[in-house]
Coordinates of N, CA and C in Angstrom, one line a residue:
Chain A
X1 N 1.1 -1.0 0.1 CA -0.3 -0.4 0.1 C 0.7 1.1 -0.3
X2 N 0.3 2.0 -1.1 CA 1.4 2.6 -0.8 C 0.5 4.2 -0.3
X3 N 0.8 4.9 1.0 CA 0.6 5.5 2.0 C 1.6 7.0 1.5
X4 N 2.3 6.8 1.6 CA 3.3 8.4 0.8 C 3.8 8.4 -0.2
X5 N 3.2 9.2 -1.8 CA 3.0 9.1 -2.5 C 3.6 10.5 -3.6
X6 N 5.5 9.8 -4.6 CA 5.4 10.7 -4.7 C 6.1 11.1 -6.1
X7 N 4.5 11.8 -6.9 CA 3.2 11.7 -7.9 C 5.1 12.4 -9.0
X8 N 5.8 12.7 -9.1 CA 6.7 13.3 -10.1 C 8.1 12.6 -9.5
X9 N 8.7 11.5 -10.6 CA 9.4 11.1 -11.0 C 11.2 11.7 -10.5
X10 N 10.7 12.8 -11.2 CA 11.7 13.6 -11.7 C 11.4 15.0 -12.4
X11 N 12.5 15.8 -11.6 CA 12.3 17.6 -11.5 C 13.3 18.4 -12.4
X12 N 13.3 19.2 -12.9 CA 14.6 19.3 -13.8 C 14.8 21.1 -13.8
X13 N 15.5 21.7 -12.8 CA 15.8 23.8 -12.7 C 16.9 24.1 -12.8
X14 N 16.6 25.1 -13.4 CA 17.8 25.8 -13.2 C 18.8 26.5 -12.3
X15 N 19.7 26.6 -12.5 CA 21.1 27.2 -10.8 C 20.0 28.6 -10.6
X16 N 19.9 28.4 -9.4 CA 19.6 30.1 -8.9 C 17.8 30.0 -8.8
X17 N 17.0 28.9 -9.1 CA 15.5 28.8 -9.3 C 15.2 28.3 -8.4
X18 N 13.8 28.2 -7.7 CA 13.3 27.3 -6.8 C 13.2 26.3 -7.7
X19 N 13.2 25.1 -6.8 CA 12.8 23.8 -6.3 C 11.5 23.4 -5.8
X20 N 10.8 22.9 -6.3 CA 10.0 22.0 -4.7 C 9.3 20.8 -5.4
X21 N 9.5 20.5 -4.8 CA 9.6 19.0 -4.7 C 7.7 18.4 -3.9
X22 N 7.0 17.6 -4.2 CA 5.4 17.4 -3.7 C 5.5 16.0 -3.4
X23 N 4.5 15.8 -2.1 CA 4.2 14.7 -1.6 C 3.0 14.7 -1.3
X24 N 2.5 13.2 -1.1 CA 1.2 13.2 -0.7 C 0.8 11.8 -0.5
X25 N -0.4 11.8 1.2 CA 0.0 11.5 1.9 C -1.6 10.7 2.8
X26 N -1.8 9.6 2.9 CA -3.3 8.9 3.2 C -3.5 8.8 4.0
X27 N -2.3 8.5 5.4 CA -3.0 8.6 6.1 C -3.2 9.5 7.2
X28 N -4.2 9.1 8.0 CA -4.1 11.1 8.8 C -3.8 10.9 10.1
X29 N -3.1 9.3 10.5 CA -2.7 9.5 12.0 C -1.1 9.7 11.6
X30 N -0.2 9.6 10.3 CA 0.6 10.1 10.8 C 1.3 11.5 11.3
X31 N 1.9 11.4 11.3 CA 2.1 13.2 13.1 C 3.2 13.7 12.5
X32 N 4.4 13.1 11.7 CA 5.9 13.6 12.0 C 6.4 13.1 10.1
X33 N 7.2 14.3 9.1 CA 7.4 13.6 8.3 C 8.5 14.9 7.8
X34 N 8.7 13.9 7.4 CA 10.3 13.8 7.2 C 11.1 14.1 5.8
X35 N 12.4 14.9 5.1 CA 12.7 14.4 3.6 C 14.2 14.2 3.6
X36 N 14.9 12.8 3.1 CA 15.7 12.4 2.9 C 16.2 12.7 1.7
X37 N 17.6 13.3 2.0 CA 18.4 13.5 -0.4 C 19.5 12.3 -0.1
X38 N 19.4 12.0 -1.9 CA 20.2 10.6 -1.7 C 21.0 10.9 -2.4
X39 N 22.4 11.0 -2.4 CA 23.0 10.6 -4.0 C 23.6 9.1 -4.6
X40 N 24.4 9.1 -5.6 CA 24.4 8.1 -6.5 C 25.7 7.3 -5.3
X41 N 24.9 6.1 -5.1 CA 26.5 4.9 -4.6 C 26.2 5.2 -3.1
X42 N 25.4 5.8 -2.2 CA 25.3 6.5 -0.8 C 23.8 6.0 -0.1
X43 N 23.3 6.2 0.7 CA 22.4 5.8 1.6 C 22.2 7.1 2.1
X44 N 20.4 7.6 1.4 CA 19.8 8.7 2.0 C 20.7 9.1 3.3
X45 N 20.3 10.8 3.1 CA 20.4 10.9 4.4 C 19.7 12.1 5.0
X46 N 19.0 12.1 5.8 CA 18.1 13.5 6.7 C 18.4 14.6 6.3
X47 N 17.4 15.5 5.5 CA 17.4 16.4 5.6 C 16.4 17.9 6.4
X48 N 15.4 17.9 6.1 CA 14.5 18.4 7.2 C 13.0 17.8 6.8
X49 N 12.5 17.9 8.1 CA 11.6 17.5 8.6 C 10.6 18.7 9.6
X50 N 9.3 17.7 9.8 CA 8.5 19.2 9.7 C 7.7 18.0 11.0
X51 N 6.9 18.7 12.1 CA 5.8 18.3 12.7 C 4.6 18.2 12.2
X52 N 3.5 17.6 12.9 CA 1.9 18.4 12.3 C 1.0 19.1 13.0
X53 N 1.7 19.0 14.2 CA 1.3 20.5 14.9 C 2.1 21.5 13.8
X54 N 2.9 21.8 13.1 CA 3.5 23.1 12.7 C 2.9 23.2 11.4
X55 N 2.9 24.5 10.3 CA 2.4 24.3 8.8 C 3.5 24.9 8.2
X56 N 4.7 25.0 8.5 CA 6.0 25.1 7.7 C 7.2 25.5 8.7
X57 N 8.7 24.8 8.3 CA 9.5 24.5 8.7 C 10.9 24.9 7.7
X58 N 12.2 26.1 8.2 CA 12.7 26.4 7.7 C 13.9 26.2 7.8
X59 N 15.3 25.4 7.4 CA 16.0 25.5 7.6 C 17.3 25.8 6.2
X60 N 17.1 27.2 6.2 CA 18.0 27.4 5.6 C 17.6 27.4 3.6
X61 N 18.4 26.9 3.3 CA 17.7 27.7 1.6 C 16.5 26.4 1.7
X62 N 16.3 25.2 2.4 CA 15.1 24.5 1.9 C 13.9 25.3 3.3
X63 N 13.4 24.3 2.7 CA 11.9 25.0 3.3 C 11.0 24.1 3.4
X64 N 10.0 23.3 4.2 CA 9.2 22.4 4.1 C 7.8 23.0 4.0
X65 N 6.5 22.8 4.0 CA 5.3 23.4 4.1 C 4.6 21.6 4.0
X66 N 3.7 21.8 4.9 CA 3.1 20.9 5.4 C 0.8 21.0 5.5
X67 N 0.5 20.8 4.7 CA -1.0 21.5 4.1 C -2.2 19.5 5.3
X68 N -1.7 19.9 6.3 CA -2.6 19.1 6.6 C -4.5 18.8 6.0
X69 N -5.5 19.5 5.6 CA -6.1 19.2 4.9 C -6.0 18.9 4.0
X70 N -5.0 19.3 2.8 CA -5.2 18.5 2.0 C -4.1 16.9 1.9
X71 N -3.6 16.4 2.9 CA -2.9 16.0 3.4 C -1.5 15.6 2.2
X72 N -1.2 17.0 2.2 CA 0.3 16.9 0.9 C 0.9 17.9 2.0
X73 N 2.1 17.9 1.2 CA 3.7 19.0 1.9 C 5.3 18.8 0.8
X74 N 5.6 19.5 0.8 CA 5.8 20.3 -0.1 C 7.6 20.7 0.1
X75 N 8.3 20.3 -0.7 CA 9.9 20.8 -0.1 C 10.4 21.9 -0.9
X76 N 11.0 23.2 -0.4 CA 11.0 24.3 -1.6 C 12.5 24.9 -1.1
X77 N 13.7 24.4 -2.2 CA 14.8 24.9 -2.4 C 15.4 25.8 -3.4
X78 N 15.7 27.2 -2.7 CA 15.8 28.8 -2.9 C 17.2 29.2 -2.2
X79 N 18.2 29.5 -3.4 CA 17.8 29.3 -4.7 C 18.8 27.4 -4.9
X80 N 17.9 27.0 -5.7 CA 18.6 25.5 -6.5 C 20.6 25.4 -6.8
X81 N 21.3 24.4 -6.3 CA 22.4 25.2 -6.1 C 22.8 23.7 -7.5
X82 N 23.9 23.2 -7.9 CA 23.8 22.0 -9.4 C 24.4 20.6 -8.2
X83 N 25.2 21.5 -6.4 CA 25.5 20.0 -6.0 C 23.8 19.1 -5.1
X84 N 22.4 19.6 -5.1 CA 21.5 19.9 -5.4 C 21.0 18.6 -5.6
X85 N 21.5 18.5 -6.6 CA 21.3 17.4 -8.0 C 21.1 15.6 -7.6
X86 N 19.7 15.2 -7.3 CA 20.3 14.4 -6.1 C 18.3 13.7 -6.0
X87 N 18.3 12.4 -5.4 CA 16.8 12.4 -5.8 C 16.6 12.7 -3.9
X88 N 15.2 12.7 -4.2 CA 14.4 13.0 -2.3 C 13.4 12.4 -2.4
X89 N 13.7 11.9 -0.8 CA 12.2 11.1 0.4 C 12.0 11.5 0.7
X90 N 10.7 11.6 -0.1 CA 9.6 12.1 1.4 C 9.2 11.5 2.2
X91 N 8.9 11.4 3.9 CA 8.6 10.3 4.3 C 8.0 10.2 5.7
X92 N 7.1 9.7 5.7 CA 6.3 10.0 7.1 C 5.9 8.7 8.2
X93 N 5.3 9.2 9.6 CA 5.2 8.1 10.7 C 4.1 8.6 11.6
X94 N 4.1 7.8 12.3 CA 3.1 7.6 13.7 C 4.5 7.6 14.5
X95 N 4.5 8.2 15.2 CA 5.7 8.3 16.6 C 7.2 7.6 16.2
X96 N 7.5 8.2 14.6 CA 8.6 7.4 15.0 C 8.5 5.8 14.2
X97 N 7.8 5.1 13.9 CA 7.8 3.6 14.5 C 7.7 3.7 12.9
X98 N 7.5 2.6 11.7 CA 7.4 2.1 10.4 C 7.2 3.7 10.0
X99 N 8.4 4.3 9.5 CA 8.6 4.9 9.2 C 8.4 4.7 7.3
X100 N 7.6 5.2 6.4 CA 6.8 4.5 4.9 C 7.7 5.8 4.0
X101 N 8.6 5.8 3.2 CA 8.8 6.5 2.4 C 8.1 6.3 0.7
X102 N 8.0 7.8 0.1 CA 7.3 7.9 -0.9 C 8.4 7.0 -2.4
X103 N 8.4 6.9 -3.3 CA 8.9 6.9 -4.1 C 10.6 7.4 -4.5
X104 N 10.1 8.7 -4.4 CA 11.7 9.4 -4.6 C 11.3 9.9 -5.9
X105 N 11.9 11.1 -6.0 CA 11.8 12.7 -7.0 C 13.6 12.7 -7.4
X106 N 13.7 12.3 -8.4 CA 15.4 12.5 -8.7 C 15.5 14.0 -9.7
X107 N 16.0 15.3 -8.7 CA 16.0 16.0 -9.1 C 17.2 16.8 -9.4
X108 N 17.2 17.6 -10.8 CA 18.5 17.4 -11.9 C 18.2 19.7 -11.8
X109 N 20.3 19.8 -11.2 CA 19.4 21.0 -10.8 C 21.2 21.7 -12.1
X110 N 20.8 22.3 -13.3 CA 21.1 22.6 -14.5 C 22.1 24.2 -14.2
X111 N 23.2 23.6 -14.3 CA 24.1 25.3 -14.6 C 23.3 26.5 -14.9
Chain B
X1 N 29.7 10.3 5.8 CA 29.4 9.1 6.3 C 28.9 9.2 7.5
X2 N 27.8 8.1 7.7 CA 26.8 8.4 8.5 C 27.2 7.3 9.7
X3 N 28.1 6.8 9.6 CA 28.4 6.1 11.0 C 28.1 4.7 10.3
X4 N 27.0 4.2 9.3 CA 26.4 2.7 10.0 C 27.9 2.8 8.6
X5 N 27.4 0.9 9.1 CA 28.4 0.3 7.5 C 27.4 -1.2 7.5
X6 N 27.9 -1.5 6.1 CA 27.0 -2.1 5.3 C 27.6 -3.5 4.5
X7 N 27.4 -5.1 4.9 CA 28.7 -5.1 3.9 C 27.4 -6.9 3.7
X8 N 28.3 -7.1 2.5 CA 28.8 -6.4 1.6 C 28.2 -5.8 0.6
X9 N 29.4 -4.9 -0.2 CA 28.3 -3.8 -1.1 C 27.4 -4.3 -2.2
X10 N 27.5 -5.4 -2.4 CA 27.6 -5.5 -4.2 C 27.5 -7.3 -3.4
X11 N 26.1 -8.3 -3.9 CA 25.8 -9.4 -4.0 C 25.1 -10.3 -5.3
X12 N 26.0 -10.9 -5.8 CA 25.6 -11.7 -6.8 C 25.3 -13.5 -6.7
X13 N 23.6 -13.9 -7.1 CA 23.7 -15.5 -6.5 C 22.7 -15.9 -7.9
X14 N 22.9 -17.1 -7.3 CA 21.6 -17.6 -8.2 C 20.1 -17.2 -7.6
X15 N 19.2 -18.0 -8.7 CA 17.9 -18.1 -7.7 C 18.2 -19.7 -7.2
X16 N 17.3 -19.7 -5.3 CA 16.6 -20.3 -4.7 C 18.7 -20.7 -3.6
X17 N 19.2 -19.5 -4.0 CA 19.7 -19.6 -2.6 C 19.5 -18.6 -1.8
X18 N 20.8 -19.2 -0.7 CA 20.3 -18.3 0.5 C 22.0 -17.0 0.5
X19 N 21.4 -15.9 1.1 CA 22.8 -15.1 1.4 C 22.2 -14.0 2.6
X20 N 23.0 -13.8 3.3 CA 23.3 -12.8 4.3 C 23.3 -11.6 4.7
X21 N 22.9 -10.7 5.0 CA 22.9 -9.1 4.8 C 23.7 -8.7 6.1
X22 N 24.7 -8.2 6.7 CA 25.2 -7.7 7.2 C 25.1 -5.6 7.7
X23 N 24.4 -5.6 9.1 CA 24.5 -4.5 9.1 C 25.1 -3.8 10.3
X24 N 26.5 -2.7 10.5 CA 26.4 -2.5 12.1 C 26.0 -0.6 12.6
X25 N 25.5 -0.6 13.1 CA 24.8 0.4 12.9 C 26.1 1.6 14.6
X26 N 25.2 2.8 13.7 CA 26.5 3.9 14.3 C 26.6 3.9 15.7
X27 N 27.8 3.8 16.2 CA 28.4 3.6 18.1 C 26.9 4.7 19.0
X28 N 26.9 3.6 19.6 CA 25.7 4.4 20.7 C 23.6 3.4 19.9
X29 N 24.3 3.6 18.8 CA 22.9 3.5 18.7 C 21.8 2.0 19.2
X30 N 20.9 1.9 19.2 CA 20.4 1.1 19.4 C 19.2 0.2 18.9
X31 N 18.8 1.0 17.5 CA 17.5 0.4 16.8 C 18.2 0.3 15.3
X32 N 17.6 -0.7 14.6 CA 18.2 -1.2 13.4 C 17.4 -1.2 13.0
X33 N 17.2 -0.4 11.4 CA 15.8 -1.1 10.9 C 16.6 -1.6 9.7
X34 N 15.5 -2.0 8.4 CA 16.2 -2.7 7.4 C 14.9 -2.0 6.3
X35 N 15.8 -1.9 4.8 CA 14.4 -1.4 4.1 C 14.7 -2.3 2.5
X36 N 14.2 -2.0 1.4 CA 14.1 -2.6 0.6 C 14.0 -1.3 -0.5
X37 N 14.9 -1.4 -1.6 CA 14.2 -0.4 -2.5 C 14.7 -1.4 -4.0
X38 N 13.0 -1.4 -4.3 CA 13.4 -2.4 -5.9 C 13.5 -0.4 -7.0
X39 N 13.8 -1.1 -8.0 CA 13.5 -0.3 -9.5 C 12.0 0.4 -9.0
X40 N 12.7 1.6 -8.7 CA 11.3 2.8 -9.1 C 10.7 2.4 -7.7
X41 N 10.9 2.1 -6.7 CA 10.2 1.7 -5.7 C 10.7 2.9 -4.9
X42 N 10.4 3.1 -3.9 CA 10.4 3.6 -3.2 C 10.9 3.3 -1.7
X43 N 11.3 3.3 -0.7 CA 12.0 2.1 0.3 C 11.2 1.6 1.1
X44 N 11.1 0.2 0.9 CA 9.7 -0.9 1.3 C 10.4 -0.9 2.8
X45 N 9.6 -0.4 3.8 CA 10.3 -0.4 5.4 C 9.9 -2.0 5.1
X46 N 11.0 -2.8 5.9 CA 11.3 -4.4 6.1 C 10.9 -5.2 7.4
X47 N 11.9 -4.2 8.2 CA 11.8 -4.6 9.9 C 12.9 -4.1 10.5
X48 N 12.1 -3.8 11.7 CA 12.9 -2.5 13.5 C 13.3 -4.1 13.9
X49 N 14.5 -3.7 14.9 CA 15.0 -4.2 16.0 C 15.1 -3.2 17.0
X50 N 15.2 -3.5 18.1 CA 15.4 -2.6 19.3 C 15.9 -3.5 20.7
X51 N 17.8 -2.6 20.6 CA 18.0 -3.5 21.6 C 18.2 -5.2 21.6
X52 N 17.6 -5.8 20.1 CA 17.8 -6.8 20.6 C 16.7 -8.0 19.9
X53 N 15.9 -7.3 20.1 CA 14.5 -7.6 20.8 C 13.0 -7.0 18.7
X54 N 12.7 -7.8 18.5 CA 12.2 -6.8 17.5 C 11.3 -6.1 17.6
X55 N 11.0 -5.1 17.2 CA 10.3 -3.9 17.5 C 9.0 -3.0 16.2
X56 N 9.3 -3.3 15.4 CA 7.9 -3.3 14.4 C 8.6 -4.2 13.0
X57 N 7.4 -5.0 12.6 CA 7.4 -5.6 11.0 C 6.9 -4.8 10.3
X58 N 7.1 -5.3 9.2 CA 7.3 -4.0 7.8 C 6.7 -5.7 6.6
X59 N 6.8 -4.5 5.7 CA 6.3 -6.2 4.7 C 7.3 -6.8 4.0
X60 N 7.7 -7.7 5.2 CA 9.2 -8.7 4.4 C 8.1 -10.2 4.8
X61 N 9.0 -11.0 3.7 CA 8.4 -11.9 3.2 C 8.9 -12.7 4.8
X62 N 7.9 -14.3 4.3 CA 8.2 -15.0 5.0 C 9.5 -15.3 4.8
X63 N 10.3 -15.4 3.4 CA 11.5 -16.2 3.3 C 13.0 -14.8 4.1
X64 N 12.2 -13.9 4.2 CA 13.1 -12.8 5.3 C 13.5 -13.5 6.4
X65 N 14.5 -13.0 6.8 CA 14.7 -13.1 8.4 C 15.6 -12.2 8.9
X66 N 15.0 -11.3 10.1 CA 16.5 -10.5 10.8 C 16.7 -10.9 12.3
X67 N 17.9 -10.5 12.4 CA 17.7 -10.4 13.7 C 19.6 -10.2 14.1
X68 N 19.4 -9.0 15.2 CA 19.8 -8.2 16.4 C 20.7 -8.8 16.8
X69 N 22.2 -8.8 17.2 CA 22.4 -10.0 18.0 C 23.4 -8.9 19.7
X70 N 24.4 -9.3 20.6 CA 24.4 -8.3 21.9 C 24.5 -7.4 21.3
X71 N 26.2 -7.3 20.4 CA 27.2 -6.5 20.5 C 26.1 -5.4 19.1
X72 N 24.8 -5.4 19.1 CA 24.2 -4.5 17.6 C 23.7 -4.5 16.4
X73 N 25.0 -5.4 16.4 CA 24.9 -5.7 14.6 C 23.3 -5.8 14.5
X74 N 23.5 -5.9 13.4 CA 22.3 -7.0 12.1 C 22.4 -7.0 11.4
X75 N 21.8 -8.3 10.9 CA 21.7 -9.7 9.4 C 20.7 -10.1 9.0
X76 N 20.3 -9.4 8.0 CA 18.9 -10.0 7.4 C 19.8 -11.4 6.5
X77 N 18.8 -12.5 6.7 CA 19.1 -13.7 5.5 C 17.8 -14.1 4.7
X78 N 18.1 -13.7 3.8 CA 17.5 -13.7 2.4 C 17.3 -15.3 1.7
X79 N 16.2 -16.2 2.6 CA 16.5 -17.3 1.2 C 15.9 -17.9 0.1
X80 N 15.8 -18.9 -0.3 CA 14.8 -19.2 -1.6 C 14.8 -18.0 -2.3
X81 N 15.8 -17.4 -2.8 CA 16.0 -16.3 -4.0 C 15.8 -16.5 -5.1
X82 N 14.6 -15.4 -5.5 CA 13.6 -15.2 -6.4 C 14.2 -14.4 -6.8
X83 N 14.3 -14.3 -8.8 CA 14.6 -12.5 -9.4 C 14.4 -11.8 -8.7
X84 N 12.5 -11.5 -8.8 CA 12.2 -10.0 -7.6 C 12.9 -9.5 -7.0
X85 N 13.5 -10.2 -5.7 CA 14.4 -10.2 -4.7 C 15.7 -9.3 -5.3
X86 N 15.7 -8.8 -6.1 CA 16.8 -8.0 -6.5 C 16.0 -7.2 -6.6
X87 N 17.0 -6.2 -5.4 CA 17.2 -4.8 -4.7 C 18.4 -4.3 -4.4
X88 N 18.0 -3.1 -3.6 CA 19.2 -2.5 -2.6 C 18.7 -2.5 -1.8
X89 N 18.6 -2.9 -0.6 CA 18.7 -3.8 0.4 C 19.5 -2.8 1.9
X90 N 18.7 -1.6 2.1 CA 20.0 -0.6 3.2 C 18.8 -0.6 4.8
X91 N 20.5 -0.8 5.2 CA 20.1 -0.7 6.9 C 20.1 0.8 7.4
X92 N 19.2 1.4 8.1 CA 19.2 2.3 9.0 C 19.7 2.1 10.2
X93 N 20.0 3.3 11.7 CA 20.2 2.9 13.0 C 19.6 4.4 13.3
X94 N 19.1 4.3 14.8 CA 19.0 5.8 15.4 C 19.1 5.3 16.8
X95 N 19.0 6.3 17.4 CA 19.3 6.2 18.9 C 18.3 5.3 19.8
X96 N 17.5 6.1 19.9 CA 16.1 5.6 20.7 C 15.2 4.5 19.9
X97 N 15.3 4.4 18.8 CA 14.3 3.5 18.1 C 13.1 3.9 18.3
X98 N 13.0 5.0 18.0 CA 11.2 5.6 18.0 C 10.9 5.6 19.0
X99 N 11.6 6.0 20.0 CA 10.7 6.6 21.6 C 10.9 8.1 21.4
X100 N 11.1 8.7 20.8 CA 10.6 9.7 20.7 C 11.0 10.3 18.9
X101 N 9.5 11.6 19.2 CA 8.4 11.5 17.8 C 9.9 12.2 16.5
X102 N 10.1 11.8 15.6 CA 10.4 12.5 14.4 C 12.3 12.5 15.0
X103 N 12.5 11.8 15.0 CA 13.4 10.8 15.2 C 14.4 10.7 14.0
X104 N 15.2 10.9 13.2 CA 15.6 10.6 12.0 C 16.6 9.3 12.1
X105 N 16.4 9.6 11.0 CA 17.1 7.9 10.9 C 18.9 7.8 10.0
X106 N 19.7 6.8 10.2 CA 21.2 6.9 9.5 C 21.1 6.3 8.4
X107 N 21.2 6.3 6.8 CA 21.5 4.9 6.8 C 23.0 4.9 5.9
X108 N 23.0 3.2 5.8 CA 24.6 2.7 5.3 C 24.2 3.0 4.1
X109 N 25.8 2.6 3.2 CA 25.2 3.1 1.6 C 24.2 2.0 0.8
X110 N 23.4 0.6 1.6 CA 23.4 0.0 1.1 C 24.6 -1.9 0.4
X111 N 23.7 -2.4 0.4 CA 23.8 -2.9 0.0 C 23.4 -4.2 -1.3
X112 N 23.5 -3.9 -2.9 CA 23.0 -4.7 -4.0 C 22.5 -5.7 -4.3
X113 N 22.1 -6.2 -4.6 CA 21.5 -7.8 -4.5 C 20.9 -8.1 -5.7
X114 N 22.2 -8.7 -6.4 CA 21.2 -10.0 -7.7 C 21.5 -10.5 -8.3
X115 N 19.9 -11.1 -8.1 CA 19.6 -12.3 -8.3 C 19.5 -12.7 -9.7
X116 N 20.4 -13.9 -10.3 CA 20.0 -14.4 -11.7 C 19.7 -15.7 -12.1

């Protein structure tokens, strides 16, 4: 069952512009959401997270927005840099047990 | 470097065989998670151990089993292998094993299993 969905398998943006990665979920019990970033030949690494009691969390160039009524979250990267090119996974959990991941979105930032 | 070590990095075997994947968590982390990533699929949660005990179970097949040893390293055993078991298997660790909300996981670089 696909409780966390990333419907865009890939995204290409120009350096300096905004990258917006989207994620939808179906389980209303999810109370924590995380984004992970994965480079080739490496494991995913934690990027940013948000609790269900918030609607926005910012960390430098990265901002995550949560819309609980729409069961939707997004990751904004501003400005995008070539080093941001990677696969981004959205993840969600209930109390951090059994964390569910989306299929990932491959971001390419062109110089 | 996440501090999580997985061996081997690559494994090629034949259908019907059995393999063991090994994971050493970050120093001090008590919990180990196993995930499977097939082509174009997200990370499928398989199983979690906390301090030697099974904590949560996901979509793990009966042909697969895992355990966490007293030194906290973990092994994932895959038996009667099928072509569809070819995937990237990730191990992750965390300190408190889910007792803190939003606790992030630290992933190893994975074991690429190819079943021919």
